[in-house]
Backbone as a ProteinNet text record, in pm:
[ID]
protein_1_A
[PRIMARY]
XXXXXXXXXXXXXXXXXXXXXXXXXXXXXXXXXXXXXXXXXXXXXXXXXXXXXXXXXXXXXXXXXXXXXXXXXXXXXXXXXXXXXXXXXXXXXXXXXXXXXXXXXXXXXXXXXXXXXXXXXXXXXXXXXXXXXXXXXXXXXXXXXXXXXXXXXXXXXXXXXXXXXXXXXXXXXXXXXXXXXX
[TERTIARY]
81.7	0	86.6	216	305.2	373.6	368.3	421.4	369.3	216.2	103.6	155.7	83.6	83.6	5.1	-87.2	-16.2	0.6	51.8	40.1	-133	-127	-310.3	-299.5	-266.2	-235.8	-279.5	-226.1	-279.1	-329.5	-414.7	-507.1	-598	-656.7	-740.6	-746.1	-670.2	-664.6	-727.7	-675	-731.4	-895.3	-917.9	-1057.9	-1139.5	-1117.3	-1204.9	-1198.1	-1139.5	-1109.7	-1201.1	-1226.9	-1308.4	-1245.8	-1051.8	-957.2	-934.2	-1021.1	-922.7	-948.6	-1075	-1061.9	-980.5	-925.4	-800.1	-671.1	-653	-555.7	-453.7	-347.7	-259.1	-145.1	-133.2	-51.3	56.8	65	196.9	312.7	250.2	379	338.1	259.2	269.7	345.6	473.8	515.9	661.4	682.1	797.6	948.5	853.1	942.2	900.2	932.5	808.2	709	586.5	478.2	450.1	467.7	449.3	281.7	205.8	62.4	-13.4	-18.9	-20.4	-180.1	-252.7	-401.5	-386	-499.4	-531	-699.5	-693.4	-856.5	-933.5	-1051.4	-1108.1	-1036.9	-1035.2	-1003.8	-1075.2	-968.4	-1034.9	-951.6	-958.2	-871.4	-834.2	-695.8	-622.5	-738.1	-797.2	-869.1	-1020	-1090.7	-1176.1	-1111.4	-970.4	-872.6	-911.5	-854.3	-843.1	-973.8	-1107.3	-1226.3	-1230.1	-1260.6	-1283.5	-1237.8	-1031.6	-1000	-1035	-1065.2	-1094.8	-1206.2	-1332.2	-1452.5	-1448.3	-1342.5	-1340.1	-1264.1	-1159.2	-1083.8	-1134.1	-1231.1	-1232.5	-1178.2	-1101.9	-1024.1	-1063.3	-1015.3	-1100.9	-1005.4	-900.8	-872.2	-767.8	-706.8	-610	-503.6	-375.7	-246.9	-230.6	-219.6	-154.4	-50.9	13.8	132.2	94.2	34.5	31.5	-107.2	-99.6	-211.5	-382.5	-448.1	-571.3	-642.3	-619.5	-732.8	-624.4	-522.8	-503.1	-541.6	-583.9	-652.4	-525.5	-628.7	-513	-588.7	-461.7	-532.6	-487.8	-335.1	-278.9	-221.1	-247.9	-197.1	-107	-46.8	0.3	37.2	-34.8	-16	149.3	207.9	321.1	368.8	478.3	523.5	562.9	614.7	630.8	785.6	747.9	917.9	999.5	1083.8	1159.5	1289.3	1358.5	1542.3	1536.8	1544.8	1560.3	1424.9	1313.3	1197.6	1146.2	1158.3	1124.1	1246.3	1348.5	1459.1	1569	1645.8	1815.3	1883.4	1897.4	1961.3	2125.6	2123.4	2279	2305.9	2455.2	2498.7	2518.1	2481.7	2489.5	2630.3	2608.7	2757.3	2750.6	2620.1	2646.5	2705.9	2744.7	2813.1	2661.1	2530.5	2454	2388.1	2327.3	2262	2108.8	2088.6	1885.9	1899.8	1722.1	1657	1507.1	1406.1	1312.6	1207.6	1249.5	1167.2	1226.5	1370.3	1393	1392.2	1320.8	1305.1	1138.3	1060.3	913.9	944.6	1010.7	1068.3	1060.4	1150.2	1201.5	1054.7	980.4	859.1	734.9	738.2	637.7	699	795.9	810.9	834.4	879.1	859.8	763.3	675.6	540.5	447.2	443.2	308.6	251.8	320	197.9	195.9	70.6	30.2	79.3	21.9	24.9	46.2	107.3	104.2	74	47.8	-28.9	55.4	163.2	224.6	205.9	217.6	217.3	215.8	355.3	418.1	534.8	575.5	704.8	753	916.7	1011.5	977	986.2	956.5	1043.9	1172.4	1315.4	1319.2	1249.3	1247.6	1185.3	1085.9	976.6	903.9	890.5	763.4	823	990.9	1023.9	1009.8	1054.9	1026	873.5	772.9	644.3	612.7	655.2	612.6	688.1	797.8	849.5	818.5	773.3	741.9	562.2	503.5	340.6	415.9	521.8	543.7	595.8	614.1	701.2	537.9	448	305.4	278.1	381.1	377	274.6	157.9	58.9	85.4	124.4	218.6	175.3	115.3	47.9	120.6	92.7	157.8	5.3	-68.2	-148.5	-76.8	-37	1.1	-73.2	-133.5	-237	-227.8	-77.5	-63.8	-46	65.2	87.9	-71.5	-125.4	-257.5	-342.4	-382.2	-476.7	-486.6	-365.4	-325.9	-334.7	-354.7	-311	-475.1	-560.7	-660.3	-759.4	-753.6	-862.9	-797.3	-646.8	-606.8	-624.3	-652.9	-681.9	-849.4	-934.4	-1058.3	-1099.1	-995.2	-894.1	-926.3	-829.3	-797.4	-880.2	-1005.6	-1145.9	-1212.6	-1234.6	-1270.6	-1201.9	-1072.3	-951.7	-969.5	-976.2	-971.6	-1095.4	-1203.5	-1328.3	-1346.7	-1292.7	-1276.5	-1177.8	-1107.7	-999.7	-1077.2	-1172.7	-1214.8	-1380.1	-1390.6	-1513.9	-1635.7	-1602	-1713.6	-1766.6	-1686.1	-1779.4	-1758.3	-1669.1	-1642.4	-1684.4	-1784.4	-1761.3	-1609.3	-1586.6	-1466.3	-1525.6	-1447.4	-1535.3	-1398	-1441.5	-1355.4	-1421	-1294.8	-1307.4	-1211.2	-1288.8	-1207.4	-1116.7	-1042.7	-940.7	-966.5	-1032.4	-1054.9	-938.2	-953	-804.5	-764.4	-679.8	-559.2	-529.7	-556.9	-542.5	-708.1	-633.7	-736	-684.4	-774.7	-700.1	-786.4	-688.7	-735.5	-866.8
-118.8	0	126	128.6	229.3	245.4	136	152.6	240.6	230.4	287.5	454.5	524.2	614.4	664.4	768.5	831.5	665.2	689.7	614.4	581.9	486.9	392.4	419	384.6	467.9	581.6	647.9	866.4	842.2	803	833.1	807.6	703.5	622.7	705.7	735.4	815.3	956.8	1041.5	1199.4	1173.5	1063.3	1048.4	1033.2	936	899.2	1002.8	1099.6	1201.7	1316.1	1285.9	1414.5	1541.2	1530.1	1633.8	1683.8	1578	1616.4	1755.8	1813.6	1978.7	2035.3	2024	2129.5	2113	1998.2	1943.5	2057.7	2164.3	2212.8	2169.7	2178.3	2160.5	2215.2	2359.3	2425.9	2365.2	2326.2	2280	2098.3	2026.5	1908.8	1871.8	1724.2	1672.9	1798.8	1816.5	1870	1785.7	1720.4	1562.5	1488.7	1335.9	1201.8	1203.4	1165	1122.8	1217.2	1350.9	1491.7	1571.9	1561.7	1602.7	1699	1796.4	1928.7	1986.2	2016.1	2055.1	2197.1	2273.3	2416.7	2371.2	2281.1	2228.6	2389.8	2376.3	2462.1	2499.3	2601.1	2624.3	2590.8	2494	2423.5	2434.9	2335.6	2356.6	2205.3	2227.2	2057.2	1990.6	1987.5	1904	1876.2	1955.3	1948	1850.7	1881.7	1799.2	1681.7	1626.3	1505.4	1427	1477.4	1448	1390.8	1497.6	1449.1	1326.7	1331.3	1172.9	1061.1	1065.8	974.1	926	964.6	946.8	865.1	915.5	873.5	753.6	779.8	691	576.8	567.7	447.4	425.7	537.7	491.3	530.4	452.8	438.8	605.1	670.1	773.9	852.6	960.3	983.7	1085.1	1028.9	1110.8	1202.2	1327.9	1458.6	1497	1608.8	1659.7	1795.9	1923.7	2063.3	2105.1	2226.1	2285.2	2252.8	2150.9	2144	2276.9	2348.4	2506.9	2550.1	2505.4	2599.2	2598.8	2701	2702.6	2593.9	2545.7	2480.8	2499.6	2531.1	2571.7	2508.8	2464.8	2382.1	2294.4	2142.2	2003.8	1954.4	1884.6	1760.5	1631.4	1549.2	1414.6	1381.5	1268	1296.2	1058.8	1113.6	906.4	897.2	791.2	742.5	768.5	833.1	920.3	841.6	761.6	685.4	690.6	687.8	707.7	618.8	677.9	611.2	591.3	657.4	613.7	668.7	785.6	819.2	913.9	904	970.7	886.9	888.7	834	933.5	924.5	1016.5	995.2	1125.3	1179.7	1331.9	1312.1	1486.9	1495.1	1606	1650	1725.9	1795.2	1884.6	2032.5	2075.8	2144.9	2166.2	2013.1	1978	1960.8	1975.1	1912.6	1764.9	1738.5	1591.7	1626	1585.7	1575.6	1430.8	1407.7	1320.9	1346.5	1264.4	1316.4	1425.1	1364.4	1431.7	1626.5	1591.6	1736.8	1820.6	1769.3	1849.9	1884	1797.7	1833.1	1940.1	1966.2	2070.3	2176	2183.1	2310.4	2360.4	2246.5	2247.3	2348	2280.1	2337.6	2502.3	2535.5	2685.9	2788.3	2716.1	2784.1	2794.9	2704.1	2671.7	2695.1	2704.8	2766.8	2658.7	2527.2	2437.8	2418.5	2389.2	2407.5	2233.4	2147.6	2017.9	1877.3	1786.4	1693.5	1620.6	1483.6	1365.8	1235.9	1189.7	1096.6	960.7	836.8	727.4	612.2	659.5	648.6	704.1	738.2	822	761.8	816.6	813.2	904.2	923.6	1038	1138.3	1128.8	1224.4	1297.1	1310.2	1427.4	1524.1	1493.7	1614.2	1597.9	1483.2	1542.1	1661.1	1614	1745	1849.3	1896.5	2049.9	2100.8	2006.4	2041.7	2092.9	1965.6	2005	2178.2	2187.5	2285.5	2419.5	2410.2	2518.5	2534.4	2421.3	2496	2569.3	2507.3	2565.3	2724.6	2725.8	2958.6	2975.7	2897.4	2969.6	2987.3	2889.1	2912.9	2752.7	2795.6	2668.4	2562.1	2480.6	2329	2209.2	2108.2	1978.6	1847.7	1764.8	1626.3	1516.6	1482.9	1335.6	1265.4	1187.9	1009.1	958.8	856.4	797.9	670.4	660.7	475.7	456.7	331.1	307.1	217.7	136.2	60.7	141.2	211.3	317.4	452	456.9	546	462.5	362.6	296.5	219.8	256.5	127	229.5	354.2	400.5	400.3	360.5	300.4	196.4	89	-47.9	-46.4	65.9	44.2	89.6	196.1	205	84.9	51.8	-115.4	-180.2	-160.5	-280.8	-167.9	-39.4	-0.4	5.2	-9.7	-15.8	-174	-229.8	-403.2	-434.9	-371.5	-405.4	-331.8	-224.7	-199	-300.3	-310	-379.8	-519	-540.8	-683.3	-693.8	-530.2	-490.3	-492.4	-508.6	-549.9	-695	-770.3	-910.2	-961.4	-959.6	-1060.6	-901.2	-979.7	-891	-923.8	-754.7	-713.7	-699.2	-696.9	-658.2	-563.4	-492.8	-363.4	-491.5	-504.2	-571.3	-461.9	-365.9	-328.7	-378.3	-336.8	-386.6	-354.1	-241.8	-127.8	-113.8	-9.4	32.4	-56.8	-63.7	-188.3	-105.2	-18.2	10.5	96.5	40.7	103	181	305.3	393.3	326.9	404	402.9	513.1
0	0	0	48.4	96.2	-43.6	-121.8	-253.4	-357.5	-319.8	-459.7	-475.8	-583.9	-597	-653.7	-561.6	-454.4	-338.2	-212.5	-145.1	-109.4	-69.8	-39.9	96.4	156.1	329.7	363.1	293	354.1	231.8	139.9	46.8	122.8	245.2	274.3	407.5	484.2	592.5	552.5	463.2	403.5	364.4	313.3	226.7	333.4	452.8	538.4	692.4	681.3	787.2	704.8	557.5	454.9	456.4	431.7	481.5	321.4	192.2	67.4	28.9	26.5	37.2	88.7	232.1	306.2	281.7	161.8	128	93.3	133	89.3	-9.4	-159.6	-267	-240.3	-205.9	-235.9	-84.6	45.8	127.7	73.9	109.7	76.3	-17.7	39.7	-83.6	-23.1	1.2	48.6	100	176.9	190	198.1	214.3	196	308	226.1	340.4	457.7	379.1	471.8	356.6	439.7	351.7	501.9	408.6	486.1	454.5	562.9	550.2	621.5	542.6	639.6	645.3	777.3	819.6	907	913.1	998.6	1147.4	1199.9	1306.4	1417.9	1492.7	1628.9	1711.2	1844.8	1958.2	1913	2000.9	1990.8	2041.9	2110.5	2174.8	2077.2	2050.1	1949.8	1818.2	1749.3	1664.7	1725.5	1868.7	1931.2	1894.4	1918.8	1956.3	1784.3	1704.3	1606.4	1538.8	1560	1538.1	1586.4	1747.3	1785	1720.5	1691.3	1634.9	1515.8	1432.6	1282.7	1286.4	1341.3	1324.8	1442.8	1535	1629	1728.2	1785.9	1911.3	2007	2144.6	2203.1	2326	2283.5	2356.6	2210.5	2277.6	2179.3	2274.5	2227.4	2333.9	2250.5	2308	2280.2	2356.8	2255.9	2365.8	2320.8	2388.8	2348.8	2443.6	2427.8	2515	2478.1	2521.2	2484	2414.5	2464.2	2435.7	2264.1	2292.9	2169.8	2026.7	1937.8	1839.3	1733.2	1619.4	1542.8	1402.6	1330.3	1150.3	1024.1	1054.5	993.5	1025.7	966.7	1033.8	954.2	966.3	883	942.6	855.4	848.5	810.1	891.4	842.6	894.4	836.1	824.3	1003.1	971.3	1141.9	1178.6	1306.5	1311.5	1464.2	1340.4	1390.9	1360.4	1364.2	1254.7	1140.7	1005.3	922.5	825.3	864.3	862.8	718.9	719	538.4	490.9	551.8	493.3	556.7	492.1	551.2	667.5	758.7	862.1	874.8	852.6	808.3	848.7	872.7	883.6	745.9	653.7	530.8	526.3	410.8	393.8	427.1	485.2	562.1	712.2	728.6	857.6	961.6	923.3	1026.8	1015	1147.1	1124	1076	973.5	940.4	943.1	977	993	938	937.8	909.1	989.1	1130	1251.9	1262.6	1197.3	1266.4	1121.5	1061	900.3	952.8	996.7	1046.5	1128.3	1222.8	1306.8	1280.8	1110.5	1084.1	1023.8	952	863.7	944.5	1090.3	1174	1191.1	1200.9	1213.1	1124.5	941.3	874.5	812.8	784.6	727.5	808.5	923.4	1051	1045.8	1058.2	1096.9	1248.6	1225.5	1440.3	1493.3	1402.6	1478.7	1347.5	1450.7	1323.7	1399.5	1275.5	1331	1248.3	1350.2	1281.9	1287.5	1251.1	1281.8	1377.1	1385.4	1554.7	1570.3	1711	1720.1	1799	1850.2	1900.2	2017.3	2150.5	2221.6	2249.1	2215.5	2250	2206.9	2041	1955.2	1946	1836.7	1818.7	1910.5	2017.8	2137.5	2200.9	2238.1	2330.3	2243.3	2132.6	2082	2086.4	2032.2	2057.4	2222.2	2312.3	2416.7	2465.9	2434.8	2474	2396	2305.8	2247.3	2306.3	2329.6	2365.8	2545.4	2620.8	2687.3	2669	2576	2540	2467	2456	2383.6	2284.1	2220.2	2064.1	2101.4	1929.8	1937.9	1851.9	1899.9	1857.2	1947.4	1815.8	1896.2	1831.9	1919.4	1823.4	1872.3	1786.8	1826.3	1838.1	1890	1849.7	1896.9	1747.5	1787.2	1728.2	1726.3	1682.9	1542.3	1553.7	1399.7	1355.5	1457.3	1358.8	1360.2	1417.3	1463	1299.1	1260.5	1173.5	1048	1032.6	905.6	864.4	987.9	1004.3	863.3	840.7	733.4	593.7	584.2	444.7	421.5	545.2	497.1	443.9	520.9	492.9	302.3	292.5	182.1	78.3	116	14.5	-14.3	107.3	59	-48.4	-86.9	-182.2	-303.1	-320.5	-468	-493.5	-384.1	-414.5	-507.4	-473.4	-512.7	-670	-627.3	-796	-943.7	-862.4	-945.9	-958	-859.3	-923.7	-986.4	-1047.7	-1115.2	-971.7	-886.2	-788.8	-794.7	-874.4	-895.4	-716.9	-683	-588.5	-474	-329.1	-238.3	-158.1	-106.8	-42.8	89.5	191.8	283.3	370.2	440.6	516.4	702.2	763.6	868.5	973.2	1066.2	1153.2	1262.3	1276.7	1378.5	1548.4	1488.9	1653.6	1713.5	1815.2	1841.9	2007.2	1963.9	2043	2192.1	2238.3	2335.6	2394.9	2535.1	2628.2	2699.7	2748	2860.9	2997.2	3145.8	3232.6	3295.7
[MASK]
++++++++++++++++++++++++++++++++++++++++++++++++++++++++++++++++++++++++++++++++++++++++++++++++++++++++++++++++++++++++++++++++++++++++++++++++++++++++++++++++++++++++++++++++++++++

């Protein structure tokens, strides 16, 4: 699915969140598996509510100030080392990775919050967290690699079904989300 193109993953995730209108062209596509929305203005927490809903889960972790307004998101790959870019010091003598290119992304591009896959916590949680601490408005969901992947698979039962004219039923079987809170 990670192969298709566009990818079947965040095709299936954007379609079933009903984000392809806020879809931003000019930053999206900047670097891999970085898809950038200017959605309606809400609070992280209103953001939260809504994913949880769509997507099925049964909570959703944030790191940023509930109240703060949010206008631009991005969906982004799972930020791990190595994960959609090769991590290296370049020849400008620094180290990039993918997480600290989202970094630079969130402060030159004004995006408020992203919503990645799954993360690493050393990185971009601490800059997010530390920046809603100086008041700048910066969120991170993590809301799971199955959790994130579960509306491209629902995805696949509609491309599958095409590709096989509809003769044969497909069926979309949820997973539901794998964790419980206390």
């Amino acid at each position: 699915m990670h192969t298709h193109q566009p990818d079947s993953i965040f095709t299936g995730v954007i379609k079933y969140l009903g984000w392809e209108s806020y879809f931003n062209t000019e930053i999206s596509g900047m670097m891999p598996f970085f898809y950038v929305f200017d959605i309606p203005e809400c609070t992280v927490s209103e953001l939260g509510e809504e994913l949880k809903e769509k997507i099925g889960m049964n909570g959703v972790r944030i790191v940023g100030n509930p109240e703060d307004k949010m206008k631009r998101v991005a969906i982004v790959a799972h930020l791990y080392p190595n994960s959609a870019m090769v991590d290296e010091i370049k020849e400008d003598g620094y180290y990039h990775s993918y997480d600290m290119e989202i970094m630079k992304y969130m402060e030159t591009e004004n995006i408020d919050a992203i919503i990645p896959g799954e993360i690493i916590e050393w990185t971009i949680l601490s800059y997010i967290r530390d920046a809603a601490y100086m008041g700048k408005h910066k969120a991170c969901f993590n809301i799971g690699h199955f959790n994130m992947e579960e509306l491209g698979m629902k995805y696949a039962a509609d491309w599958i079904g095409e590709l096989l004219n509809n003769e044969i039923p497909v069926n979309y079987i949820p997973t539901e989300d794998g964790w419980t809170f206390l």
